[in-house]
Amino acid sequence: MRLSRYYIPTIKEDPADAEVVSHKLLVRAGMIRKLTSGIYNYLPLGLRSINKVARIVREEMDRAGAMEMSMPMVQPADLWVESGRWDYYGKELLRLKDRNGREYCLGPTHEEVITDLVRGDIKSYKQLPVNLYQIQNKFRDEIRPRFGLMRGREFIMKDAYSFDKDEEGAEKSYWEMFEAYKAAFSRIGLRFKPVQADSGAIGGDFSHEFMVLAETGEDTIASCKSCEFGANLEKAKVSAPVGEDMTNADCPAMEDVATPGSHTVEEVCRFLDIPADKLVKTLLFVVDGKPVAALVRGDRELNDIKLRNIMGGNEVELADEATVKEITGAPVGFAGPFGLPEDVPVYADHELCVATDWVAGANKGDTHVRHLSLGRDCTIEKFADLRVIEPTDFCPECGSEIEFTKGIEVGHVFKLGDKYSEKMEATFLDENGKTKNLVMGCYGIGISRIVASAIEQNHDDNGCCFPPPIAPFEVALISLGGKDQDVADKAEELYTDITRLGIEVAYDDRKERPGVKFAEADLIGYPMQLVLGGKGLKNGIVEAKNRKTGEKIELPLDGFAEAFAAWRKDVWNSWGLELN
Ligand code: ATP
Ligand code: MG
């Protein structure tokens, strides 16, 4: 490709609305252009990268036995009503009507459509298992579309759906996808980590998110410094505390203490001059419409997903002011774990077992209690792991130190079970002629988000450093010929030679100043740069720069092909990638 004929509208200034580096660089490098909030044009260079990501993902999906198909983006509302998600999905679902007033949505995901398709065609266990996927535009009316390709409203996703005859088969399908994801992300050249994620009502360890490790990630991951353990914060288990069970240990009689105007843990602790770990925080939630109280130590944070899972619920939200008042008889900030209505179960974090003599709310305005014993004064439904893990906690699997890192979710594998097949009556006949629900799994990859996360992970002050497998072009060939026809001729020759090797070259044959050409090559981030000038030609060499390491070497013009091939190998190796 000749840059003199190519559409690369680079710009000097960062776009005003760009907060993260990938957004800035994608726009400046002429790879994407915003049409409107969260909706982008993919320009030729940007699309090349996206297509390369898609190709690698496609190859790994096919290798794992999944089959590509394509589903419509416009989906009828009836299917979503059937699955129960028409009301549940909320405002992210963009709803529309046709000329006859029939309702539709733009697909944010395709469980309904695929389940509808398969239930029409699959009748017998003999047709199972099946795994179908597509690579296609999704639409989600995100509350805060931002960060360019990272969180768009229209974006490209690979979504796959597996159908099996039983749990065992579904688990096998799950791990096949898990391995395919590992293979794809490795081939792309990303530093990533699969982490345990919440699997909601399905339970078990059958939800993993694949995180690209980058400072700018929106997600926080807890990972072990010595073993493979990694989990997102809402999932990460906290080990049971060490120490004697003090629930029923001796404790002076409970008494009220006035705490006027002290609502927060901080205010109460300051007022009573106690550390936060002497206080029990009582939080009221509503899980699937039922009120529940949850207790954690004053210096900890409750994990509402853990609470929801213990209760086997679907939806959890903090109780509003009126509900708190109704249950405790006190304004917000003074709830305590004793004397609550019988139909409000109290769940306590397991850490609260190893101490007693607590301070807590008194269920009275402007009042707390001292000397609370959870064993003596309260009815605790269950002690369980309820809090958010902290960096000072230890690995729940091996007990070593953990660390928190930031990540960008680029993929998600999830066992669905019969959540959709049950509601939508997607059944088959098993070996004994019995009707059974199909057992499903779903697997997503953010294709366009991967391009952004590759840049988040690999860039410097001058621009992007694309991993070779997904760079828009692997090589930039910069001709500094100017009016020197010999240089121009030799550059043409090199361009033809490299192209013949089957390698994509962005050939900068423009009549631009050298500085402009160098800056642009760095900005776009071609992993390999070749520079041919008058002096080099005279000395029989072309200069070669590895964009990632900055390392420069000279390749001989005589015997160029072999020297180039060897250098290319080195460049791939500097990414930890093998050239095959
Ligand atoms: P997130 O938590 O980031 O909103 P999600 O859990 O909603 O993502 P999934 O439904 O699991 O995402 O979708 C599969 C993949 O699609 C995600 O792992 C992510 O890589 C990608 N993705 C999701 N939402 C967006 C978006 N708004 N823009 C770009 N990619 C997205
Ligand atoms: Mg997800």
XYZ file of C-alpha atoms and ligand atoms in Angstrom:
612
model
C 0.000 0.000 0.000
C 1.289 3.433 -0.980
C 0.697 6.152 1.566
C 0.432 8.660 -1.270
C -2.849 6.976 -2.215
C -4.128 5.979 1.204
C -6.770 7.514 3.473
C -5.012 8.270 6.775
C -6.312 11.563 8.111
C -3.931 11.997 11.042
C -4.348 14.992 13.332
C -2.009 16.763 15.720
C -4.344 17.628 18.578
C -5.943 15.232 21.036
C -9.719 15.179 20.623
C -11.376 17.250 23.345
C -13.591 14.436 24.632
C -10.830 11.814 24.918
C -9.819 10.767 28.425
C -7.795 7.634 27.774
C -4.731 7.193 25.617
C -6.194 4.639 23.203
C -9.033 7.005 22.363
C -6.636 9.891 21.752
C -4.268 7.841 19.647
C -6.916 6.054 17.580
C -8.363 9.399 16.569
C -5.018 11.115 16.021
C -3.650 8.196 13.991
C -6.630 8.459 11.659
C -8.027 5.066 12.618
C -11.466 6.033 13.915
C -13.816 9.009 13.725
C -16.766 9.705 15.957
C -20.142 9.968 14.263
C -22.040 10.646 17.465
C -21.761 9.681 21.121
C -20.382 6.134 21.403
C -20.723 5.500 17.658
C -17.669 5.481 15.409
C -16.566 5.166 11.818
C -13.768 2.662 11.487
C -11.370 4.180 8.937
C -9.209 1.975 6.696
C -6.300 1.608 9.155
C -8.582 1.021 12.144
C -10.628 -1.516 10.279
C -7.499 -3.417 9.278
C -6.629 -3.908 12.951
C -10.167 -4.854 13.863
C -10.279 -7.377 11.029
C -7.006 -8.925 12.148
C -8.337 -9.384 15.670
C -11.513 -10.866 14.218
C -9.519 -13.225 12.017
C -7.481 -14.632 14.897
C -10.594 -15.045 17.024
C -12.388 -16.705 14.120
C -9.531 -19.154 13.576
C -9.456 -20.153 17.230
C -13.232 -20.535 17.392
C -13.221 -22.712 14.283
C -10.361 -24.769 15.675
C -12.445 -25.382 18.813
C -15.263 -26.697 16.648
C -17.585 -23.696 16.811
C -19.434 -22.705 13.639
C -19.777 -19.180 12.340
C -23.174 -17.840 11.380
C -24.824 -14.450 11.388
C -27.937 -13.301 13.202
C -29.977 -10.177 12.540
C -29.272 -7.079 14.571
C -32.966 -6.120 14.757
C -34.795 -8.476 17.103
C -38.536 -8.771 17.748
C -39.708 -7.796 21.241
C -41.783 -11.009 21.594
C -38.661 -13.098 22.091
C -37.459 -10.806 24.852
C -40.858 -10.921 26.508
C -40.649 -14.708 26.390
C -37.236 -14.786 28.065
C -38.408 -12.254 30.630
C -35.761 -9.716 29.655
C -37.932 -7.136 27.862
C -38.657 -5.458 31.195
C -35.544 -6.569 33.016
C -32.855 -5.337 30.595
C -33.594 -1.670 31.200
C -32.431 1.361 29.298
C -29.390 -0.219 27.664
C -31.817 -1.905 25.295
C -32.594 0.378 22.391
C -36.239 -0.235 21.529
C -37.897 0.694 18.261
C -41.202 0.316 16.449
C -41.909 -0.498 12.823
C -44.624 1.116 10.686
C -47.228 -1.245 12.075
C -46.403 -0.387 15.665
C -44.671 -3.713 16.325
C -41.843 -3.500 18.832
C -38.215 -4.445 18.258
C -34.829 -3.859 19.805
C -31.297 -3.554 18.507
C -29.420 -6.634 19.696
C -27.141 -6.000 22.685
C -26.572 -9.787 22.791
C -28.258 -12.741 21.094
C -29.362 -15.391 23.612
C -33.026 -14.995 22.648
C -32.453 -15.171 18.903
C -30.122 -18.174 19.043
C -32.386 -20.048 21.464
C -35.332 -19.387 19.192
C -33.363 -20.617 16.193
C -32.105 -23.772 17.826
C -35.400 -24.787 19.415
C -36.866 -24.936 15.926
C -34.169 -27.210 14.571
C -32.744 -29.342 17.358
C -34.988 -32.210 18.372
C -32.680 -34.975 19.517
C -29.568 -35.550 21.641
C -28.008 -36.894 18.439
C -27.751 -33.325 17.141
C -25.761 -32.190 20.202
C -23.425 -30.621 21.156
C -23.473 -27.516 18.978
C -21.582 -24.265 19.309
C -22.581 -21.355 17.044
C -20.929 -17.964 16.877
C -20.963 -14.690 15.012
C -18.855 -11.572 14.746
C -21.111 -8.607 14.433
C -22.134 -5.129 15.567
C -23.943 -4.914 18.872
C -25.844 -1.967 20.222
C -26.058 -1.095 23.914
C -27.350 2.285 24.946
C -24.650 2.622 27.612
C -25.249 5.307 30.276
C -21.785 6.713 29.830
C -20.320 5.800 26.458
C -16.697 6.893 26.646
C -13.097 6.012 26.060
C -13.560 5.630 22.301
C -13.668 1.980 21.278
C -13.453 0.888 24.908
C -17.068 1.548 25.776
C -19.038 2.354 22.691
C -22.760 2.128 22.127
C -22.296 0.403 18.802
C -19.347 -1.987 18.939
C -18.137 -5.250 17.455
C -18.488 -8.434 19.461
C -17.843 -12.073 18.873
C -20.603 -13.967 20.622
C -20.863 -17.728 20.794
C -23.521 -19.995 22.255
C -23.092 -23.652 23.093
C -25.864 -26.217 23.455
C -25.353 -29.505 25.249
C -27.447 -32.398 26.432
C -26.253 -32.345 30.042
C -24.167 -30.486 32.621
C -21.112 -32.549 31.900
C -21.241 -31.671 28.217
C -21.851 -28.006 29.017
C -18.807 -27.941 31.267
C -16.687 -29.490 28.556
C -17.910 -26.853 26.086
C -17.106 -24.183 28.650
C -13.496 -25.255 29.094
C -13.027 -25.626 25.341
C -14.014 -21.988 24.947
C -11.788 -21.030 27.874
C -8.812 -22.601 26.088
C -9.767 -21.069 22.732
C -9.827 -17.629 24.384
C -6.419 -18.178 25.917
C -5.053 -19.184 22.521
C -6.628 -16.202 20.743
C -5.481 -13.563 23.237
C -1.966 -15.009 23.290
C -1.761 -14.939 19.511
C -2.949 -11.326 19.445
C -0.008 -10.455 21.689
C -1.907 -9.244 24.758
C -0.791 -9.577 28.372
C -3.958 -10.907 29.943
C -5.340 -12.920 32.818
C -8.497 -14.983 33.096
C -10.193 -14.180 36.393
C -13.100 -15.714 38.239
C -16.279 -13.700 37.842
C -19.703 -13.820 39.430
C -21.884 -16.513 37.911
C -25.028 -15.320 39.683
C -27.841 -17.770 40.155
C -26.072 -20.449 38.076
C -23.398 -20.859 40.733
C -20.210 -22.862 40.480
C -16.944 -21.710 38.972
C -18.292 -21.274 35.510
C -17.815 -17.635 34.784
C -14.468 -16.139 33.854
C -13.585 -12.744 32.543
C -10.482 -12.285 30.451
C -8.728 -9.137 31.557
C -6.093 -7.208 29.657
C -3.767 -5.839 32.297
C -3.535 -2.062 31.977
C -3.389 0.841 34.422
C -6.339 2.504 32.740
C -8.645 -0.497 33.173
C -12.048 0.132 34.703
C -12.037 -3.180 36.565
C -10.016 -4.126 39.611
C -8.659 -7.636 39.884
C -7.383 -9.388 42.976
C -4.583 -11.773 42.049
C -2.254 -13.985 43.996
C 1.434 -13.186 43.957
C 2.354 -16.871 43.925
C -0.434 -19.012 42.472
C -2.736 -18.671 39.464
C -5.639 -17.258 41.471
C -7.292 -14.181 40.077
C -10.814 -12.856 40.568
C -12.718 -9.685 40.001
C -13.593 -7.922 43.227
C -17.259 -8.868 43.297
C -16.337 -12.543 43.089
C -13.111 -12.819 45.124
C -13.584 -15.054 48.160
C -12.242 -13.932 51.502
C -10.856 -16.767 53.624
C -12.449 -17.509 56.976
C -10.744 -15.564 59.772
C -8.228 -17.251 62.020
C -8.930 -17.094 65.737
C -11.199 -18.421 68.435
C -14.975 -18.159 67.994
C -16.002 -15.333 70.337
C -19.680 -15.115 69.357
C -20.852 -16.308 72.748
C -17.912 -15.128 74.812
C -18.487 -13.025 77.958
C -19.468 -9.476 77.290
C -20.790 -6.748 79.627
C -24.516 -5.931 79.352
C -25.505 -3.959 76.290
C -26.261 -0.287 76.908
C -27.365 2.743 74.898
C -25.011 5.583 74.251
C -26.065 8.924 72.797
C -24.408 9.717 69.462
C -26.155 12.900 68.365
C -25.801 13.604 64.668
C -23.284 10.776 64.139
C -24.492 8.800 61.109
C -21.425 7.450 59.409
C -18.899 4.972 60.776
C -16.339 7.763 60.747
C -18.539 10.134 62.735
C -19.487 7.505 65.321
C -15.889 6.389 65.780
C -14.699 9.957 66.190
C -17.489 10.736 68.649
C -16.915 7.631 70.769
C -13.159 7.661 70.187
C -12.975 4.030 69.041
C -11.316 2.428 65.985
C -13.637 1.368 63.150
C -12.903 -2.334 63.701
C -14.764 -2.167 67.038
C -17.987 -1.311 65.269
C -20.512 -3.510 63.495
C -21.990 -1.882 60.422
C -25.617 -2.881 59.797
C -26.750 -2.491 56.202
C -30.265 -3.069 54.986
C -30.861 -4.484 51.532
C -33.778 -5.668 49.491
C -33.155 -8.951 47.681
C -35.854 -9.856 45.158
C -38.276 -7.631 47.061
C -37.470 -9.070 50.524
C -35.675 -6.992 53.170
C -32.541 -8.389 54.764
C -29.884 -7.063 57.155
C -26.172 -7.621 56.528
C -23.355 -7.018 58.984
C -19.709 -6.240 58.361
C -16.999 -4.764 60.512
C -16.941 -0.957 60.496
C -13.719 -0.762 58.486
C -14.903 -3.202 55.783
C -17.046 -2.976 52.692
C -20.012 -5.238 52.169
C -20.114 -7.172 48.878
C -23.772 -7.104 47.852
C -23.234 -9.753 45.158
C -22.109 -12.225 47.836
C -25.200 -11.362 49.872
C -27.429 -11.909 46.854
C -25.800 -15.265 46.094
C -26.117 -16.533 49.674
C -29.804 -15.753 49.506
C -30.121 -17.381 46.081
C -31.569 -14.122 44.754
C -31.423 -12.345 41.436
C -31.590 -8.681 42.259
C -30.102 -6.871 45.193
C -30.401 -3.216 46.061
C -29.742 -1.075 49.092
C -32.979 -0.386 51.001
C -34.268 3.158 50.573
C -34.739 5.575 53.448
C -38.417 4.735 53.938
C -37.723 0.983 54.135
C -34.901 1.511 56.645
C -37.214 3.624 58.775
C -39.973 1.007 58.569
C -37.691 -1.881 59.557
C -35.566 -0.224 62.239
C -37.833 2.571 63.423
C -34.822 4.872 63.106
C -33.429 7.179 60.458
C -30.593 5.980 58.231
C -27.315 5.735 60.139
C -28.621 4.158 63.338
C -29.587 0.620 62.274
C -28.473 -2.181 64.578
C -28.583 -5.994 64.276
C -30.939 -6.748 67.196
C -34.685 -6.447 67.740
C -35.473 -6.355 64.005
C -38.787 -7.745 62.659
C -38.769 -11.546 62.510
C -39.108 -11.658 58.752
C -35.876 -9.726 58.308
C -33.013 -12.253 58.401
C -29.624 -11.050 59.622
C -26.510 -12.253 57.777
C -23.114 -11.545 59.309
C -19.664 -11.541 57.761
C -17.698 -14.511 59.134
C -14.985 -12.228 60.426
C -17.389 -10.960 63.111
C -17.069 -14.361 64.869
C -13.595 -13.732 66.177
C -14.392 -10.754 68.391
C -17.202 -9.496 70.608
C -18.207 -6.451 72.653
C -19.234 -4.385 69.644
C -20.558 -0.916 69.093
C -23.580 -0.820 66.750
C -26.609 1.274 65.870
C -29.407 1.186 68.460
C -32.379 1.350 66.029
C -33.158 4.690 67.633
C -32.355 8.153 66.342
C -29.058 9.664 67.544
C -28.244 6.523 69.566
C -25.794 3.607 69.374
C -25.178 0.683 71.722
C -21.991 -0.526 73.414
C -21.196 -4.062 74.570
C -23.229 -5.774 71.855
C -22.769 -9.561 71.693
C -23.901 -11.115 68.416
C -24.504 -14.455 70.153
C -26.443 -13.104 73.106
C -28.264 -10.062 71.721
C -29.002 -10.997 68.105
C -30.446 -13.793 66.016
C -27.954 -14.368 63.230
C -29.326 -16.364 60.306
C -25.840 -17.186 59.061
C -22.192 -16.198 59.321
C -20.651 -16.165 55.851
C -18.139 -14.514 53.566
C -19.848 -11.204 52.858
C -17.234 -8.546 52.416
C -15.135 -7.180 49.583
C -11.589 -8.511 49.527
C -8.819 -6.027 50.408
C -5.160 -5.867 49.346
C -4.112 -6.870 52.876
C -6.099 -10.117 52.673
C -4.464 -13.385 51.691
C -5.074 -15.598 48.681
C -8.225 -17.673 49.320
C -6.631 -20.577 47.471
C -3.035 -20.763 48.705
C -2.773 -18.240 51.542
C -0.005 -16.137 49.934
C -0.051 -12.382 49.527
C -2.357 -10.882 46.944
C -2.234 -7.720 44.890
C -4.767 -5.501 43.187
C -4.294 -4.645 39.526
C -6.377 -2.848 36.949
C -7.793 -4.654 33.974
C -9.926 -4.226 30.876
C -12.486 -6.940 30.264
C -12.019 -8.205 26.718
C -13.808 -11.511 27.000
C -16.307 -13.362 29.123
C -17.173 -17.044 29.251
C -20.304 -18.017 31.111
C -22.303 -21.149 31.758
C -25.968 -20.344 31.359
C -27.479 -23.712 32.227
C -31.134 -23.804 31.229
C -31.934 -20.187 32.086
C -33.109 -19.464 28.535
C -34.042 -22.924 27.326
C -36.430 -23.370 30.266
C -38.230 -20.057 29.704
C -38.256 -20.403 25.931
C -38.972 -24.130 25.905
C -35.897 -25.121 23.941
C -35.954 -28.854 24.518
C -34.733 -32.104 22.982
C -35.359 -35.808 23.413
C -32.619 -37.629 25.321
C -31.421 -41.245 24.875
C -34.490 -42.493 26.768
C -36.972 -40.444 24.787
C -37.423 -38.006 27.667
C -37.899 -34.293 27.009
C -35.072 -32.198 28.476
C -33.989 -28.562 28.437
C -30.915 -27.709 26.385
C -27.950 -26.789 28.588
C -26.358 -23.583 27.362
C -23.216 -21.520 27.637
C -22.434 -18.079 26.199
C -19.081 -16.605 25.309
C -18.314 -13.018 24.308
C -15.236 -11.223 23.035
C -15.049 -7.459 22.561
C -13.382 -7.330 19.137
C -13.268 -3.545 18.810
C -12.410 -3.126 22.491
C -9.355 -5.359 21.984
C -7.818 -2.852 19.553
C -8.221 -0.128 22.182
C -6.855 -2.301 24.979
C -3.831 -3.318 22.911
C -2.999 0.382 22.679
C -3.653 0.990 26.383
C -1.144 -1.726 27.074
C 1.388 -0.734 24.406
C 2.107 2.916 23.697
C 4.627 5.640 24.470
C 4.777 9.427 24.163
C 5.090 9.189 20.392
C 2.076 6.987 19.775
C 0.841 3.417 19.486
C 3.072 0.338 19.554
C 0.908 -2.280 17.879
C 1.558 -5.957 18.517
C 2.626 -7.304 15.089
C -0.328 -9.705 14.703
C -2.907 -6.895 14.816
C -0.968 -3.903 13.492
C -2.764 -2.273 10.556
C 0.410 -2.938 8.554
C 3.325 -4.882 9.922
C 6.017 -2.807 8.214
C 6.427 0.868 7.373
C 8.864 1.546 4.553
C 9.941 5.146 4.588
C 11.630 6.484 1.507
C 13.748 9.590 2.077
C 14.461 9.945 -1.616
C 13.184 13.428 -2.113
C 14.421 14.283 -5.594
C 16.952 11.430 -5.582
C 15.593 9.066 -8.207
C 18.023 6.267 -7.236
C 16.622 6.173 -3.712
C 13.057 6.268 -5.026
C 13.805 3.383 -7.417
C 15.447 1.285 -4.715
C 12.571 1.959 -2.326
C 10.119 0.786 -5.012
C 12.190 -2.347 -5.362
C 12.171 -3.018 -1.598
C 8.417 -2.417 -1.517
C 7.925 -5.040 -4.216
C 10.314 -7.473 -2.539
C 8.676 -7.303 0.890
C 5.202 -7.470 -0.594
C 6.271 -10.590 -2.466
C 7.237 -12.182 0.845
C 3.555 -11.904 1.721
C 4.119 -9.179 4.295
C 2.001 -6.042 4.412
C 3.912 -2.821 3.924
C 2.818 0.774 4.371
C 5.122 2.391 1.825
C 5.653 6.064 2.535
C 6.308 7.363 -0.955
C 4.890 10.817 -0.186
C 6.692 14.051 -0.827
C 6.804 14.938 2.849
C 9.642 16.018 5.112
C 11.462 13.118 6.836
C 10.380 14.393 10.275
C 6.726 14.217 9.280
C 7.121 10.680 7.975
C 8.936 9.458 11.109
C 6.430 11.058 13.451
C 3.505 9.543 11.608
C 5.025 6.066 11.527
C 5.588 6.282 15.280
C 2.095 7.637 15.904
C 0.408 4.822 13.985
C 2.764 2.356 15.588
C 3.788 -0.015 12.787
C 5.899 -2.579 14.668
C 8.712 -2.525 12.066
C 10.061 0.563 10.389
C 12.486 0.577 7.450
C 14.124 3.806 6.395
C 15.959 4.190 3.100
C 17.913 7.378 2.413
C 20.643 8.553 0.057
C 23.443 7.788 2.493
C 22.128 4.329 3.250
C 21.842 3.537 -0.410
C 25.440 4.584 -0.931
C 26.536 2.335 1.962
C 24.270 -0.475 0.792
C 22.051 -0.535 3.899
C 18.524 0.224 5.032
C 17.866 1.306 8.612
C 15.476 -0.890 10.611
C 13.717 0.154 13.833
C 11.724 -1.998 16.250
C 8.912 0.364 17.295
C 8.400 -1.344 20.643
C 11.989 -1.478 21.867
C 13.285 1.462 19.846
C 16.227 -0.716 18.833
C 17.780 0.188 15.474
C 19.895 -1.994 13.216
C 21.137 -1.849 9.660
C 20.005 -4.401 7.120
C 22.152 -4.983 4.032
C 20.526 -4.250 0.701
C 22.513 -7.105 -0.699
C 20.831 -10.257 0.619
C 18.016 -8.130 2.042
C 15.356 -10.858 2.089
C 17.207 -13.151 4.513
C 18.371 -10.335 6.785
C 14.845 -8.936 6.859
C 13.324 -12.336 7.704
C 15.744 -12.793 10.606
C 15.039 -9.299 11.927
C 11.302 -9.854 11.652
C 11.675 -12.932 13.841
C 13.523 -10.841 16.434
C 10.796 -8.226 16.431
C 8.107 -10.845 17.024
C 10.233 -12.386 19.761
C 10.496 -9.021 21.482
C 6.707 -9.359 21.881
C 7.067 -12.871 23.256
C 5.565 -14.159 20.006
C 6.765 -16.934 17.753
C 6.595 -16.505 14.026
C 5.309 -19.635 12.369
P -18.775 -4.423 30.800
O -18.785 -4.982 32.183
O -17.441 -3.882 30.371
O -19.917 -3.486 30.527
P -20.289 -6.647 29.932
O -20.131 -7.514 31.100
O -21.528 -5.880 29.767
O -19.042 -5.642 29.834
P -20.540 -8.852 28.098
O -22.010 -8.786 28.044
O -19.906 -9.963 28.825
O -19.974 -7.452 28.608
O -19.989 -8.724 26.597
C -18.902 -9.461 26.084
C -17.722 -8.570 25.745
O -18.099 -7.469 24.908
C -17.093 -7.917 26.954
O -16.178 -8.782 27.565
C -16.420 -6.691 26.354
O -15.122 -7.039 25.892
C -17.278 -6.347 25.168
N -18.115 -5.169 25.462
C -19.178 -5.094 26.292
N -19.723 -3.870 26.298
C -18.972 -3.128 25.432
C -19.022 -1.773 24.990
N -19.959 -0.935 25.438
N -18.090 -1.348 24.090
C -17.147 -2.187 23.625
N -17.046 -3.472 24.000
C -17.935 -3.947 24.893
Mg -19.085 -9.352 31.370
